[in-house]
PDB file of C-alpha atoms in Angstrom:
ATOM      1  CA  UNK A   1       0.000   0.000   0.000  1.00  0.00           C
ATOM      2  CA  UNK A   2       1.495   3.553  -1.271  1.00  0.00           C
ATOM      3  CA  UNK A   3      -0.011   6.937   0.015  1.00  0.00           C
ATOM      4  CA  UNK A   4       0.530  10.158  -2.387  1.00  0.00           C
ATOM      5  CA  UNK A   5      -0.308  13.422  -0.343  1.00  0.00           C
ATOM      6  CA  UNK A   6      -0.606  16.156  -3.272  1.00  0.00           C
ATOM      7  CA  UNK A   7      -1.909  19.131  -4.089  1.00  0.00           C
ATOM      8  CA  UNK A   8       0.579  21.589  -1.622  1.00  0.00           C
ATOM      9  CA  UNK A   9       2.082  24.646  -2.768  1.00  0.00           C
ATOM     10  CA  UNK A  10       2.167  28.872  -2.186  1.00  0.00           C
ATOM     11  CA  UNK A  11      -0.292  30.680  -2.003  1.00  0.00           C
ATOM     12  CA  UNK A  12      -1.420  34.344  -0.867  1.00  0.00           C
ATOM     13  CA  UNK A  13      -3.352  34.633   2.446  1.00  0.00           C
ATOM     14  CA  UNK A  14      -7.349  34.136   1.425  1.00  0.00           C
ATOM     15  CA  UNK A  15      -6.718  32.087  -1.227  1.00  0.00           C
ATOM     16  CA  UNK A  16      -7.135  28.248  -1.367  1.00  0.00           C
ATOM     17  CA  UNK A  17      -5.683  24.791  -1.849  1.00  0.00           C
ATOM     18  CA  UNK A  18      -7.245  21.650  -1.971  1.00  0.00           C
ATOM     19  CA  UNK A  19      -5.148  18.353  -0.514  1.00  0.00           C
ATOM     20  CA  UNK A  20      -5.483  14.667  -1.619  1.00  0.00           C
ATOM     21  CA  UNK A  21      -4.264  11.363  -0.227  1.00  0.00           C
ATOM     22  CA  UNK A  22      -4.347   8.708  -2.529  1.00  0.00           C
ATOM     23  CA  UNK A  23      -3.851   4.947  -1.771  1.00  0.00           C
ATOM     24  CA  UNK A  24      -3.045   2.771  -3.951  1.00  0.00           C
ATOM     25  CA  UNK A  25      -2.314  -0.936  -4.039  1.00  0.00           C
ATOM     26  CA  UNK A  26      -4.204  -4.003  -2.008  1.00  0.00           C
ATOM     27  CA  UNK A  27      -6.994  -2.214  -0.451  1.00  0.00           C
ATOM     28  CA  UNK A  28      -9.947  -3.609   0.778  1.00  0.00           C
ATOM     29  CA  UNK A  29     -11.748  -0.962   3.000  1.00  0.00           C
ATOM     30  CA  UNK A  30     -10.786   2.148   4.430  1.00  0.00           C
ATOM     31  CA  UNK A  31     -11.309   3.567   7.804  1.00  0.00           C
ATOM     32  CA  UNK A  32     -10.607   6.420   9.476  1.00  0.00           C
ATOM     33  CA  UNK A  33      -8.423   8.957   7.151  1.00  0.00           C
ATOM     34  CA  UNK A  34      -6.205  11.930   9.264  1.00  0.00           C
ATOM     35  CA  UNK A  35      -4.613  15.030   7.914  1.00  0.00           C
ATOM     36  CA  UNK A  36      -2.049  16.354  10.077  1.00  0.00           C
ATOM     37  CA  UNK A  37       0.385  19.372   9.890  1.00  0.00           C
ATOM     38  CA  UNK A  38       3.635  20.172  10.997  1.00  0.00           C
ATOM     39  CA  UNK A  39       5.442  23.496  11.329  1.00  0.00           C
ATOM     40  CA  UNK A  40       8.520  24.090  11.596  1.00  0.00           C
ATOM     41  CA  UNK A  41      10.077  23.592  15.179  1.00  0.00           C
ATOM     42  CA  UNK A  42       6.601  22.269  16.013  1.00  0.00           C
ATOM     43  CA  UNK A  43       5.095  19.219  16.696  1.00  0.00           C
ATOM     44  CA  UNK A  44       2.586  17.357  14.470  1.00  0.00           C
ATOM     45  CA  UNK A  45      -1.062  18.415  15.175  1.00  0.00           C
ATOM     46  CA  UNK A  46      -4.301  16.849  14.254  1.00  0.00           C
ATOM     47  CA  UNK A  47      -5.872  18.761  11.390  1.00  0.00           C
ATOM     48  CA  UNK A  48      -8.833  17.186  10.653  1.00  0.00           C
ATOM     49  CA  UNK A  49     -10.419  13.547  10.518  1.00  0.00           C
ATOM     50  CA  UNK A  50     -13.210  11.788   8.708  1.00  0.00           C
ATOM     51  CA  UNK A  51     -14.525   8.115   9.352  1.00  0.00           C
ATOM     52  CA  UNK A  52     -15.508   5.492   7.096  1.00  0.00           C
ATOM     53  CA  UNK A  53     -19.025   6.512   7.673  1.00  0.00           C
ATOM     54  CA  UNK A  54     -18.013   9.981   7.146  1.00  0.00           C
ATOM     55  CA  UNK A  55     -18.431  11.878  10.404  1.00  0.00           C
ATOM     56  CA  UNK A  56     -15.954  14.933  10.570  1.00  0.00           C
ATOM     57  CA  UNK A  57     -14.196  16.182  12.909  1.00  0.00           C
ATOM     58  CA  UNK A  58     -11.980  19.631  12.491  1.00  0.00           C
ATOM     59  CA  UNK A  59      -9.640  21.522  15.182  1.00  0.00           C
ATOM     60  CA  UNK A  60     -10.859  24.803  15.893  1.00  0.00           C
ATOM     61  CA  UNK A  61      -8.188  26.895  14.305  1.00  0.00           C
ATOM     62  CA  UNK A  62      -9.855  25.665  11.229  1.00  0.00           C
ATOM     63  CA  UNK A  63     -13.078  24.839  11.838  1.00  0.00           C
ATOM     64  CA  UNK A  64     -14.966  27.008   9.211  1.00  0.00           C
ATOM     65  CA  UNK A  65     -11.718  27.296   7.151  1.00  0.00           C
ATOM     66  CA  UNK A  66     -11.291  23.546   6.034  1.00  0.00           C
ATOM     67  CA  UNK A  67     -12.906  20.601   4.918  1.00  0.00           C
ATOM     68  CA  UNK A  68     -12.350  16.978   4.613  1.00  0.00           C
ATOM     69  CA  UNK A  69     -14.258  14.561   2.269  1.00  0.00           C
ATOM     70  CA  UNK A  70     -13.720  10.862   0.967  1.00  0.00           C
ATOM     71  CA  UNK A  71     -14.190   9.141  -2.396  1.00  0.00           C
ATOM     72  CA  UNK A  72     -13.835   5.558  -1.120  1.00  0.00           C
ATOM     73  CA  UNK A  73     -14.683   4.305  -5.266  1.00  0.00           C
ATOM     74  CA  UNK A  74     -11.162   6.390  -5.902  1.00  0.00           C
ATOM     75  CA  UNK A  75      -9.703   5.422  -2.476  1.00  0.00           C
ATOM     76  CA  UNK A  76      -8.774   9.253  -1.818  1.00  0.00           C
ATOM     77  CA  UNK A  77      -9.685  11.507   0.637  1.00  0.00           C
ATOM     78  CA  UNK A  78      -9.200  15.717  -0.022  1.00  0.00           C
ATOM     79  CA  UNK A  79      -8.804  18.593   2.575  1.00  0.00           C
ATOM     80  CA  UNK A  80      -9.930  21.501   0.888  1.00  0.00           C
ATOM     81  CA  UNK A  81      -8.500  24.707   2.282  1.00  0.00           C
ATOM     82  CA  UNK A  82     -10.025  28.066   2.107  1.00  0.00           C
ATOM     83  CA  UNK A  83      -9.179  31.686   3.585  1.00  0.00           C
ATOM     84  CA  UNK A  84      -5.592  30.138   4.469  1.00  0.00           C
ATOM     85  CA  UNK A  85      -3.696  32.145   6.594  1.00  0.00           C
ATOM     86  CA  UNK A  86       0.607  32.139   7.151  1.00  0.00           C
ATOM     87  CA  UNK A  87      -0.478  30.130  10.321  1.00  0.00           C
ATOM     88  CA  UNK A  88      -1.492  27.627   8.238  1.00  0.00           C
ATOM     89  CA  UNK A  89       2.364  27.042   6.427  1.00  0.00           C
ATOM     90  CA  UNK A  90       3.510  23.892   7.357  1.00  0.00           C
ATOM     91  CA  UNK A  91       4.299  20.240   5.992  1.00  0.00           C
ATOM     92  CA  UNK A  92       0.487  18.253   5.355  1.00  0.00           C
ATOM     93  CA  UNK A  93       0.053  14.870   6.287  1.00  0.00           C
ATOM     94  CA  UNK A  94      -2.563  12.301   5.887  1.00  0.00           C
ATOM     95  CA  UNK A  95      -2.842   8.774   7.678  1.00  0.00           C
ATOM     96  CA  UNK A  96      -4.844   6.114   7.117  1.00  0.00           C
ATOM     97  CA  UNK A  97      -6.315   3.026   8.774  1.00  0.00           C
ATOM     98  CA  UNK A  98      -7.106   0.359   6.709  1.00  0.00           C
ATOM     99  CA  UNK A  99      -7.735  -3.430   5.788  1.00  0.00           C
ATOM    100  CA  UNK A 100      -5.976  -4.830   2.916  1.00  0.00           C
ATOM    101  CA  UNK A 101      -8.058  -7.872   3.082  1.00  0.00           C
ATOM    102  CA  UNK A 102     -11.583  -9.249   5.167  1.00  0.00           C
ATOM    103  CA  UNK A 103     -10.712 -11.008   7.819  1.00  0.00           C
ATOM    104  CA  UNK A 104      -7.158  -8.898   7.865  1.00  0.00           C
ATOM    105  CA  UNK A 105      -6.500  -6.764  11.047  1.00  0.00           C
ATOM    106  CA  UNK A 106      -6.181  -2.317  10.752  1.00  0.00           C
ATOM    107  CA  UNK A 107      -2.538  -1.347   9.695  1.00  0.00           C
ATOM    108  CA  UNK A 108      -1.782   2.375   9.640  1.00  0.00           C
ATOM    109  CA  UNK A 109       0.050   4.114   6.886  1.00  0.00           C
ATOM    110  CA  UNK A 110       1.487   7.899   6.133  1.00  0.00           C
ATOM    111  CA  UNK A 111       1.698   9.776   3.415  1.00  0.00           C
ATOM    112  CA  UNK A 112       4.927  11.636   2.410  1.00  0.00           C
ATOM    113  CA  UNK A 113       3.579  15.215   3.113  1.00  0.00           C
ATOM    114  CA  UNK A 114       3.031  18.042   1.426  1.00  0.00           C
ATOM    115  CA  UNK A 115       4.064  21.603   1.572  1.00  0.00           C
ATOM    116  CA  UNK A 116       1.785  24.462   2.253  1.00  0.00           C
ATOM    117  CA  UNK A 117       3.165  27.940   2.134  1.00  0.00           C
ATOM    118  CA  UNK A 118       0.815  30.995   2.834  1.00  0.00           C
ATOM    119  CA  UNK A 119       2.395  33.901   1.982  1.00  0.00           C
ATOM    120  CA  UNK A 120       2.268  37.374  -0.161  1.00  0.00           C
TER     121      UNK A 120
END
């Protein structure tokens, strides 16, 4: 199983980017997906979360800001980010909890990050 996190880049504050995480290879269901972030010469923070049912969750610095949806046919789940702010630079990562099989038990994987740089 490979993740590709895409879809980082610059951008002005108030403008937009939209994330995906991609998994590819022997998949058979998906579970919870997680995008984190990571500053630099901070830790890694919880972003924003959606389950296999599709309940979302957000952290409040950007709750109304950011959303997370799924596309389990495509095996890819997308933070789209609006009204980004320079608090909002850092790395982007996504986890993901899946089974590669039925009967096979949760195994975790990362993406390789993406960079998000808010600035004018």
């Amino acid at each position: 199983v490979q993740l590709q996190a895409s879809g980082g880049g610059l951008v002005q504050p108030g403008g937009s980017l939209r994330l995906s995480c991609a998994a590819s290879g022997t998949i058979f269901s998906i579970g919870t997906v997680v995008w984190y972030r990571q500053a630099p010469g901070n830790q890694r923070d919880v972003v924003a979360a959606i389950t296999s049912g599709g309940s979302t969750n957000y952290r409040d610095f950007v709750r109304g800001r950011f959303a997370i949806s799924r596309d389990d046919a495509k095996n890819t789940v997308s933070l789209q980010m609006d009204s980004l702010e320079p608090e909002d630079t850092a790395v982007y990562y996504c986890k993901v909890v899946l089974r590669q099989c039925s009967g096979c038990r949760l195994r975790e994987y990362w993406g390789q990050g993406t960079l998000v740089t808010v600035s004018s």
